[in-house]
Coordinates of N, CA and C in Angstrom, one line a residue:
X1 N 0.8 -1.2 0.0 CA 0.1 0.0 0.0 C 0.9 1.2 0.0
X2 N 1.0 2.0 -1.1 CA 1.8 3.1 -1.2 C 1.3 4.2 -0.2
X3 N 2.3 5.1 0.3 CA 2.0 6.2 1.1 C 1.1 7.1 0.4
X4 N -0.2 7.4 1.0 CA -1.1 8.4 0.4 C -0.6 9.9 0.7
X5 N -0.9 10.9 0.0 CA -0.6 12.2 0.4 C -1.7 13.3 0.8
X6 N -1.7 14.4 1.8 CA -2.6 15.6 2.1 C -2.7 16.0 3.5
X7 N -3.1 17.3 4.0 CA -3.4 17.7 5.4 C -3.7 19.1 6.0
X8 N -4.0 19.3 7.3 CA -4.4 20.4 8.0 C -4.9 20.6 9.4
X9 N -6.0 21.5 9.8 CA -6.4 21.7 11.3 C -7.7 22.3 11.7
X10 N -7.9 23.2 12.7 CA -9.2 23.7 13.1 C -9.4 25.2 13.4
X11 N -10.8 25.5 13.3 CA -11.2 26.9 13.7 C -10.6 28.1 13.0
X12 N -11.3 29.2 13.2 CA -10.8 30.5 12.7 C -9.6 30.9 13.5
X13 N -8.7 31.7 12.9 CA -7.4 32.1 13.6 C -7.4 33.4 14.2
X14 N -6.5 34.3 13.8 CA -6.0 35.5 14.6 C -7.2 36.1 15.5
X15 N -7.0 35.6 16.8 CA -7.9 36.2 17.8 C -7.1 37.2 18.6
X16 N -5.9 36.8 19.1 CA -5.1 37.7 19.8 C -3.6 37.6 19.2
X17 N -2.9 38.6 19.4 CA -1.5 38.6 19.0 C -0.6 39.0 20.0
X18 N 0.7 38.4 20.1 CA 1.7 38.8 21.0 C 3.1 38.6 20.2
X19 N 3.6 39.8 19.9 CA 5.0 39.8 19.2 C 4.7 39.2 17.9
X20 N 5.5 38.1 17.6 CA 5.4 37.4 16.3 C 4.4 36.3 16.3
X21 N 3.6 36.1 17.3 CA 2.7 35.0 17.4 C 1.3 35.5 17.3
X22 N 0.4 34.8 16.6 CA -1.0 35.1 16.7 C -1.6 33.7 17.3
X23 N -2.6 33.9 18.2 CA -3.1 32.7 18.8 C -4.6 32.6 18.6
X24 N -5.1 31.4 18.6 CA -6.5 31.1 18.6 C -6.8 29.8 19.4
X25 N -7.8 29.8 20.1 CA -8.2 28.6 20.9 C -9.5 28.0 20.3
X26 N -9.5 26.7 20.2 CA -10.7 26.0 19.7 C -10.8 24.6 20.4
X27 N -12.0 24.3 20.8 CA -12.2 23.0 21.4 C -12.2 21.8 20.3
X28 N -11.6 20.7 20.6 CA -11.5 19.6 19.7 C -12.0 18.3 20.5
X29 N -13.2 18.2 21.0 CA -13.6 17.1 21.9 C -13.4 15.7 21.2
X30 N -13.5 15.6 19.9 CA -13.5 14.3 19.3 C -12.1 13.7 19.2
X31 N -11.1 14.6 19.2 CA -9.7 14.1 19.1 C -8.8 14.4 20.2
X32 N -9.0 15.5 21.0 CA -8.2 15.8 22.1 C -8.6 15.0 23.3
X33 N -8.2 13.8 23.3 CA -8.6 12.9 24.4 C -8.1 13.3 25.7
X34 N -6.8 13.8 25.7 CA -6.1 14.2 27.0 C -6.3 15.6 27.3
X35 N -7.0 16.5 26.5 CA -7.1 17.8 26.8 C -8.5 18.3 26.4
X36 N -8.9 19.4 26.9 CA -10.3 19.9 26.5 C -10.2 21.0 25.5
X37 N -9.0 21.5 25.1 CA -8.9 22.6 24.2 C -7.7 22.6 23.5
X38 N -7.6 23.2 22.3 CA -6.5 23.3 21.4 C -6.2 24.8 21.2
X39 N -5.0 25.2 21.4 CA -4.6 26.6 21.1 C -3.6 26.6 20.0
X40 N -4.0 27.3 18.9 CA -3.1 27.3 17.7 C -2.4 28.6 17.8
X41 N -1.0 28.6 17.5 CA -0.2 29.8 17.6 C 0.5 29.8 16.2
X42 N 0.3 31.0 15.7 CA 0.9 31.3 14.3 C 2.2 32.1 14.5
X43 N 3.2 31.8 13.8 CA 4.5 32.5 13.9 C 5.0 32.9 12.5
X44 N 5.4 34.2 12.4 CA 6.0 34.7 11.2 C 7.4 34.2 11.0
X45 N 8.0 33.7 12.1 CA 9.3 33.2 12.0 C 9.4 31.8 11.5
X46 N 8.3 31.0 11.8 CA 8.1 29.7 11.4 C 7.8 29.6 9.9
X47 N 8.7 28.9 9.2 CA 8.5 29.0 7.7 C 7.8 27.7 7.2
X48 N 8.1 26.5 7.7 CA 7.6 25.3 7.2 C 7.2 24.2 8.2
X49 N 7.8 24.3 9.4 CA 7.6 23.3 10.4 C 6.3 23.4 11.1
X50 N 5.8 22.3 11.6 CA 4.5 22.3 12.4 C 4.9 21.4 13.6
X51 N 4.6 21.8 14.8 CA 4.8 21.0 16.0 C 3.7 21.2 17.0
X52 N 3.7 20.3 18.0 CA 2.7 20.5 19.0 C 3.1 19.9 20.3
X53 N 2.6 20.4 21.4 CA 2.9 19.9 22.8 C 1.7 20.1 23.7
X54 N 1.8 19.4 24.9 CA 0.7 19.5 25.9 C 1.2 20.7 26.8
X55 N 0.3 21.4 27.2 CA 0.6 22.5 28.3 C -0.6 22.6 29.2
X56 N -0.5 21.8 30.4 CA -1.6 21.8 31.3 C -2.7 21.0 30.7
X57 N -3.9 21.8 30.6 CA -5.2 21.1 30.2 C -5.4 21.4 28.7
X58 N -4.4 21.9 28.0 CA -4.6 22.1 26.6 C -3.5 21.7 25.8
X59 N -3.7 21.6 24.4 CA -2.7 21.2 23.4 C -2.3 22.5 22.6
X60 N -1.0 22.8 22.6 CA -0.5 24.0 21.8 C 0.0 23.4 20.4
X61 N -0.5 24.0 19.3 CA -0.1 23.6 18.0 C 0.5 24.9 17.3
X62 N 1.8 24.7 16.9 CA 2.6 25.8 16.4 C 2.7 25.6 14.9
X63 N 2.2 26.6 14.1 CA 2.2 26.6 12.7 C 2.8 27.9 12.1
X64 N 3.2 27.9 10.7 CA 3.5 29.1 10.1 C 2.4 30.0 10.0
X65 N 2.7 31.3 10.0 CA 1.7 32.4 10.0 C 0.9 32.3 8.7
X66 N 1.5 31.9 7.6 CA 1.0 32.0 6.3 C 0.0 30.8 6.0
X67 N -0.1 29.9 6.8 CA -1.0 28.7 6.5 C -2.5 29.2 6.4
X68 N -3.2 28.6 5.5 CA -4.6 28.9 5.3 C -5.4 28.3 6.6
X69 N -6.6 28.7 6.6 CA -7.5 28.2 7.7 C -7.8 26.6 7.5
X70 N -7.9 26.3 6.2 CA -8.1 24.9 5.9 C -7.0 24.1 6.3
X71 N -5.8 24.6 5.9 CA -4.5 23.8 6.3 C -4.4 23.8 7.8
X72 N -4.8 24.8 8.5 CA -4.6 24.8 10.0 C -5.6 23.7 10.5
X73 N -6.8 23.7 9.9 CA -7.7 22.5 10.5 C -7.1 21.2 10.3
X74 N -6.6 21.0 9.1 CA -6.0 19.6 8.8 C -4.8 19.4 9.7
X75 N -3.9 20.3 10.0 CA -2.8 20.1 10.7 C -3.0 19.9 12.2
X76 N -4.1 20.6 12.8 CA -4.4 20.3 14.1 C -4.8 18.8 14.3
X77 N -5.7 18.4 13.4 CA -6.0 17.0 13.4 C -4.9 16.1 13.4
X78 N -3.9 16.3 12.5 CA -2.7 15.5 12.4 C -1.9 15.5 13.7
X79 N -1.6 16.7 14.2 CA -0.8 16.7 15.3 C -1.5 16.1 16.6
X80 N -2.8 16.3 16.7 CA -3.5 15.6 17.9 C -3.3 14.2 17.8
X81 N -3.4 13.6 16.7 CA -3.3 12.0 16.4 C -1.8 11.7 16.8
X82 N -0.9 12.5 16.3 CA 0.5 12.1 16.6 C 0.8 12.1 18.0
X83 N 0.3 13.2 18.7 CA 0.6 13.3 20.2 C -0.1 12.0 20.9
X84 N -1.3 11.6 20.5 CA -1.9 10.5 21.1 C -1.1 9.2 20.8
X85 N -0.6 9.1 19.6 CA 0.2 7.9 19.3 C 1.5 7.9 20.1
X86 N 2.2 9.0 20.3 CA 3.4 9.1 21.1 C 3.1 8.7 22.5
X87 N 2.0 9.1 23.0 CA 1.7 8.9 24.5 C 1.2 7.5 24.7
X88 N 0.6 6.8 23.7 CA 0.3 5.4 23.9 C 1.4 4.5 23.9
X89 N 2.4 4.7 22.9 CA 3.7 3.9 22.8 C 3.4 2.5 23.0
X90 N 2.4 2.0 22.4 CA 2.2 0.5 22.3 C 2.6 -0.1 21.0
X91 N 3.6 -0.8 21.0 CA 4.0 -1.5 19.8 C 3.6 -3.0 19.8
X92 N 3.0 -3.4 18.6 CA 2.7 -4.8 18.6 C 3.8 -5.6 18.0
X93 N 4.0 -6.8 18.5 CA 5.0 -7.7 17.9 C 4.4 -8.4 16.8
X94 N 5.1 -9.2 16.0 CA 4.6 -9.9 14.8 C 3.6 -10.9 15.2
X95 N 3.6 -11.6 16.4 CA 2.5 -12.5 16.9 C 1.3 -11.7 17.1
X96 N 1.4 -10.6 17.9 CA 0.2 -9.8 18.1 C -0.4 -9.3 16.8
X97 N 0.4 -8.9 15.9 CA 0.1 -8.4 14.6 C -0.8 -9.4 13.8
X98 N -0.3 -10.7 13.9 CA -1.0 -11.8 13.2 C -2.3 -12.0 13.8
X99 N -2.3 -11.9 15.2 CA -3.7 -12.2 15.9 C -4.6 -11.1 15.6
X100 N -4.1 -9.8 15.5 CA -4.9 -8.7 15.2 C -5.5 -8.8 13.8
X101 N -4.7 -9.2 12.9 CA -5.2 -9.4 11.5 C -6.3 -10.4 11.4
X102 N -6.2 -11.5 12.2 CA -7.2 -12.5 12.2 C -8.5 -12.0 12.8
X103 N -8.4 -11.1 13.9 CA -9.7 -10.5 14.4 C -10.3 -9.5 13.4
X104 N -9.5 -8.8 12.8 CA -10.1 -7.8 11.9 C -10.7 -8.4 10.7
X105 N -10.1 -9.6 10.2 CA -10.7 -10.4 9.1 C -12.0 -11.0 9.5
X106 N -12.0 -11.5 10.7 CA -13.3 -12.1 11.2 C -14.4 -10.9 11.4
X107 N -14.0 -9.7 11.9 CA -15.0 -8.7 12.1 C -15.5 -8.0 10.8
X108 N -14.6 -7.8 9.9 CA -15.0 -7.0 8.7 C -15.1 -7.8 7.4
X109 N -14.4 -9.0 7.3 CA -14.5 -9.8 6.1 C -15.1 -11.2 6.3
X110 N -15.7 -11.4 7.5 CA -16.2 -12.7 7.8 C -15.2 -13.8 7.7
X111 N -14.0 -13.4 8.1 CA -12.9 -14.4 8.2 C -12.4 -14.9 6.9
X112 N -12.8 -14.3 5.7 CA -12.4 -14.9 4.4 C -10.9 -14.6 4.1
X113 N -10.4 -13.5 4.6 CA -9.0 -13.2 4.4 C -8.1 -13.9 5.5
X114 N -7.3 -14.9 4.9 CA -6.6 -15.7 6.0 C -5.1 -15.7 5.5
X115 N -4.3 -14.8 6.1 CA -2.9 -14.6 5.7 C -2.2 -15.7 6.3
X116 N -1.1 -16.1 5.5 CA -0.2 -17.2 6.1 C 0.8 -16.5 7.0
X117 N 1.2 -15.3 6.8 CA 2.1 -14.6 7.6 C 1.9 -13.1 7.7
X118 N 2.1 -12.5 8.8 CA 1.9 -11.0 9.0 C 3.1 -10.6 9.7
X119 N 3.8 -9.6 9.3 CA 5.1 -9.2 10.1 C 5.4 -7.8 9.7
X120 N 6.2 -7.2 10.6 CA 6.8 -5.9 10.5 C 8.1 -6.1 9.6
X121 N 8.4 -5.0 8.7 CA 9.6 -4.9 8.0 C 10.2 -3.6 8.0
X122 N 11.5 -3.5 7.8 CA 12.2 -2.2 7.9 C 12.5 -1.7 6.5
X123 N 12.2 -2.4 5.4 CA 12.7 -1.9 4.1 C 11.7 -1.4 3.2
X124 N 10.5 -0.9 3.8 CA 9.4 -0.3 3.1 C 9.4 1.2 3.5
X125 N 10.0 2.1 2.7 CA 10.0 3.5 3.0 C 9.0 4.3 2.2
X126 N 8.6 3.7 1.1 CA 7.5 4.4 0.2 C 6.2 3.7 0.2
X127 N 6.1 2.7 1.1 CA 4.7 1.9 1.3 C 4.5 1.7 2.7
X128 N 3.2 1.8 3.2 CA 2.9 1.6 4.5 C 2.7 0.1 4.7
X129 N 2.3 -0.7 3.7 CA 2.2 -2.1 3.8 C 2.2 -2.7 2.4
X130 N 2.4 -4.1 2.3 CA 2.4 -4.8 1.1 C 1.8 -6.1 1.3
X131 N 1.3 -6.7 0.2 CA 0.8 -8.1 0.3 C 1.1 -8.9 -1.0
X132 N 1.4 -10.2 -0.8 CA 1.8 -11.1 -1.8 C 0.7 -12.1 -1.7
X133 N -0.5 -12.0 -2.5 CA -1.6 -12.9 -2.4 C -1.2 -14.3 -2.7
X134 N -0.3 -14.6 -3.7 CA 0.1 -16.0 -4.0 C 0.7 -16.7 -2.7
X135 N 1.4 -15.9 -1.9 CA 2.0 -16.6 -0.7 C 1.3 -16.3 0.5
X136 N 0.3 -15.4 0.4 CA -0.5 -15.1 1.6 C 0.2 -14.4 2.7
X137 N 1.2 -13.7 2.2 CA 2.0 -12.9 3.1 C 1.7 -11.4 3.2
X138 N 1.7 -10.8 4.3 CA 1.4 -9.4 4.5 C 2.6 -8.8 5.3
X139 N 3.1 -7.6 4.9 CA 4.2 -6.9 5.6 C 3.8 -5.5 5.7
X140 N 4.1 -5.1 7.0 CA 3.7 -3.7 7.4 C 5.1 -2.9 7.7
X141 N 5.1 -1.8 7.3 CA 6.3 -0.9 7.5 C 6.4 -0.5 9.0
X142 N 7.6 -0.6 9.5 CA 7.8 -0.3 10.9 C 7.5 1.2 11.2
X143 N 7.4 2.0 10.1 CA 7.1 3.4 10.3 C 5.7 3.6 10.9
X144 N 4.9 2.5 10.9 CA 3.5 2.6 11.4 C 3.6 2.4 12.9
X145 N 4.7 1.9 13.5 CA 4.7 1.7 14.9 C 4.7 3.0 15.6
X146 N 3.8 3.1 16.6 CA 3.6 4.2 17.5 C 2.4 5.2 16.9
X147 N 1.9 4.8 15.7 CA 0.9 5.5 15.2 C -0.5 5.1 15.9
X148 N -1.6 5.8 15.8 CA -2.8 5.4 16.4 C -3.2 4.0 15.9
X149 N -3.9 3.2 16.8 CA -4.3 1.8 16.5 C -5.2 1.8 15.3
X150 N -6.1 2.8 15.2 CA -7.0 2.7 14.1 C -6.3 2.9 12.7
X151 N -5.2 3.5 12.7 CA -4.3 3.6 11.5 C -3.7 2.3 11.1
X152 N -3.1 1.6 12.2 CA -2.6 0.3 11.9 C -3.6 -0.7 11.4
X153 N -4.7 -0.6 12.1 CA -5.9 -1.4 11.7 C -6.2 -1.2 10.2
X154 N -6.3 0.0 9.8 CA -6.7 0.3 8.4 C -5.7 -0.3 7.5
X155 N -4.4 -0.1 7.8 CA -3.4 -0.7 6.8 C -3.5 -2.2 6.8
X156 N -3.7 -2.8 7.9 CA -3.9 -4.3 8.0 C -5.1 -4.7 7.2
X157 N -6.3 -4.0 7.3 CA -7.3 -4.3 6.5 C -7.1 -4.1 5.0
X158 N -6.4 -3.0 4.7 CA -6.1 -2.8 3.3 C -5.4 -3.9 2.7
X159 N -4.4 -4.5 3.5 CA -3.6 -5.6 2.8 C -4.5 -6.9 2.9
X160 N -5.2 -7.1 3.9 CA -6.1 -8.3 4.0 C -7.1 -8.2 2.9
X161 N -7.6 -7.1 2.5 CA -8.5 -7.0 1.3 C -7.8 -7.4 0.1
X162 N -6.5 -7.3 -0.1 CA -5.8 -7.7 -1.3 C -5.7 -9.2 -1.4
X163 N -5.9 -9.9 -0.3 CA -6.0 -11.4 -0.4 C -7.3 -11.9 -1.0
X164 N -8.3 -10.9 -1.0 CA -9.6 -11.2 -1.6 C -9.7 -10.6 -3.0
X165 N -9.2 -9.3 -3.1 CA -9.2 -8.6 -4.4 C -7.9 -8.1 -4.7
X166 N -7.2 -8.5 -5.8 CA -5.8 -8.0 -6.0 C -5.6 -6.5 -6.3
X167 N -6.5 -5.9 -7.0 CA -6.3 -4.5 -7.5 C -7.0 -3.5 -6.6
X168 N -7.1 -2.2 -7.1 CA -7.8 -1.2 -6.3 C -9.0 -0.7 -7.0
X169 N -9.8 -1.6 -7.5 CA -11.0 -1.3 -8.1 C -12.2 -1.1 -7.2
X170 N -13.4 -0.8 -7.8 CA -14.5 -0.6 -6.9 C -14.8 -1.7 -5.9
X171 N -14.6 -3.0 -6.3 CA -14.9 -4.1 -5.3 C -13.9 -4.0 -4.1
X172 N -12.7 -3.6 -4.5 CA -11.7 -3.5 -3.3 C -12.2 -2.4 -2.3
X173 N -12.5 -1.2 -2.9 CA -12.9 -0.1 -1.9 C -14.2 -0.4 -1.3
X174 N -15.1 -1.2 -1.9 CA -16.4 -1.7 -1.2 C -16.0 -2.4 0.1
X175 N -15.0 -3.3 -0.1 CA -14.6 -4.1 1.1 C -14.2 -3.2 2.3
X176 N -13.5 -2.1 2.0 CA -12.9 -1.2 3.0 C -14.0 -0.3 3.6
X177 N -15.1 -0.2 2.9 CA -16.1 0.7 3.4 C -16.8 0.2 4.7
X178 N -16.5 -1.1 4.9 CA -17.0 -1.8 6.1 C -16.3 -1.2 7.4
X179 N -15.0 -0.7 7.3 CA -14.3 -0.1 8.3 C -14.6 1.3 8.5
X180 N -15.3 1.7 9.6 CA -15.8 3.1 9.8 C -14.7 4.1 9.8
X181 N -13.4 3.8 10.1 CA -12.4 4.8 10.2 C -11.5 4.8 8.9
X182 N -12.0 4.4 7.9 CA -11.1 4.3 6.6 C -10.6 5.7 6.3
X183 N -11.6 6.6 6.1 CA -11.3 8.0 5.7 C -10.4 8.7 6.7
X184 N -10.6 8.5 7.9 CA -9.7 9.2 9.0 C -8.4 8.7 9.0
X185 N -8.3 7.3 8.8 CA -6.9 6.8 8.7 C -6.2 7.2 7.5
X186 N -6.9 7.3 6.3 CA -6.2 7.7 5.1 C -5.8 9.1 5.3
X187 N -6.6 9.9 5.9 CA -6.3 11.3 6.2 C -5.0 11.4 7.1
X188 N -4.9 10.6 8.2 CA -3.8 10.7 9.0 C -2.5 10.4 8.3
X189 N -2.5 9.3 7.4 CA -1.4 8.9 6.7 C -0.9 9.9 5.7
X190 N -2.0 10.6 5.0 CA -1.7 11.7 4.1 C -1.0 12.8 4.8
X191 N -1.5 13.1 6.0 CA -0.9 14.1 6.9 C 0.6 13.9 7.2
X192 N 0.9 12.6 7.5 CA 2.3 12.1 7.7 C 3.2 12.5 6.5
X193 N 2.6 12.1 5.3 CA 3.4 12.3 4.1 C 3.5 13.8 3.8
X194 N 2.5 14.6 4.1 CA 2.6 16.0 3.9 C 3.6 16.7 4.8
X195 N 3.6 16.2 6.0 CA 4.6 16.8 7.1 C 6.0 16.6 6.5
X196 N 6.3 15.4 6.0 CA 7.6 15.1 5.4 C 7.9 15.9 4.1
X197 N 6.9 16.3 3.5 CA 7.1 17.0 2.2 C 6.7 18.6 2.2
X198 N 6.4 19.0 3.4 CA 5.8 20.4 3.5 C 6.8 21.4 2.8
X199 N 6.4 22.1 1.7 CA 7.3 23.0 1.0 C 7.7 24.2 1.8
X200 N 8.8 24.9 1.4 CA 9.1 26.1 2.0 C 8.1 27.2 1.6
X201 N 7.6 27.8 2.7 CA 6.6 28.9 2.5 C 7.4 30.2 2.0
X202 N 6.7 31.0 1.2 CA 7.3 32.3 0.8 C 7.7 33.2 1.9
X203 N 8.8 33.9 1.8 CA 9.2 34.8 2.9 C 8.3 36.0 2.9
X204 N 8.2 36.8 3.9 CA 7.5 38.1 4.0 C 7.8 39.0 2.9
X205 N 6.8 39.4 2.1 CA 7.1 40.4 1.0 C 7.1 39.6 -0.3
X206 N 7.3 38.4 -0.3 CA 7.2 37.6 -1.5 C 5.8 37.5 -2.0
X207 N 5.6 37.4 -3.4 CA 4.3 37.2 -3.9 C 4.0 35.7 -4.2

């Protein structure tokens, strides 16, 4: 499964300003599990990086001042998921991964997808996962370790679906529609790719 690309965050911005920072606060009850609010801080000094950290009962997300509101919304979502993943720090071993694949197949595909092996690999830098239907083998990139469980589950289901349907045609995507977090998981992975490729934003005064 090749790495998908896209991303952003939440709420209207410039509410208050302090020096080179503009701040806005917005509640994110669906994603901020450990916090009740998110504060976005825009900086003219920040050119392309996005970062986030916990501060008391809120999450602080730092973004470039030139980001659009749509990009802000996407990036808040990405960073909240990343923080949650870092805080959970639960890594599945190959045995647990195999057991998880079996449970997911039973839950969403009536147990029809039966992989012969499921394991982590370190040599997949442009794919999140891969499947060889003839061998019944599924491999997941170790880059997924530490990401939210629903993301790992989506990639597992994606590869399990390939044991039933080899290509990415309508039948394949119909299978994945059974998983309710497909779009959210794809969005998270797109955000990871976007973070790695975020272009240099124009300097002040540039058109």
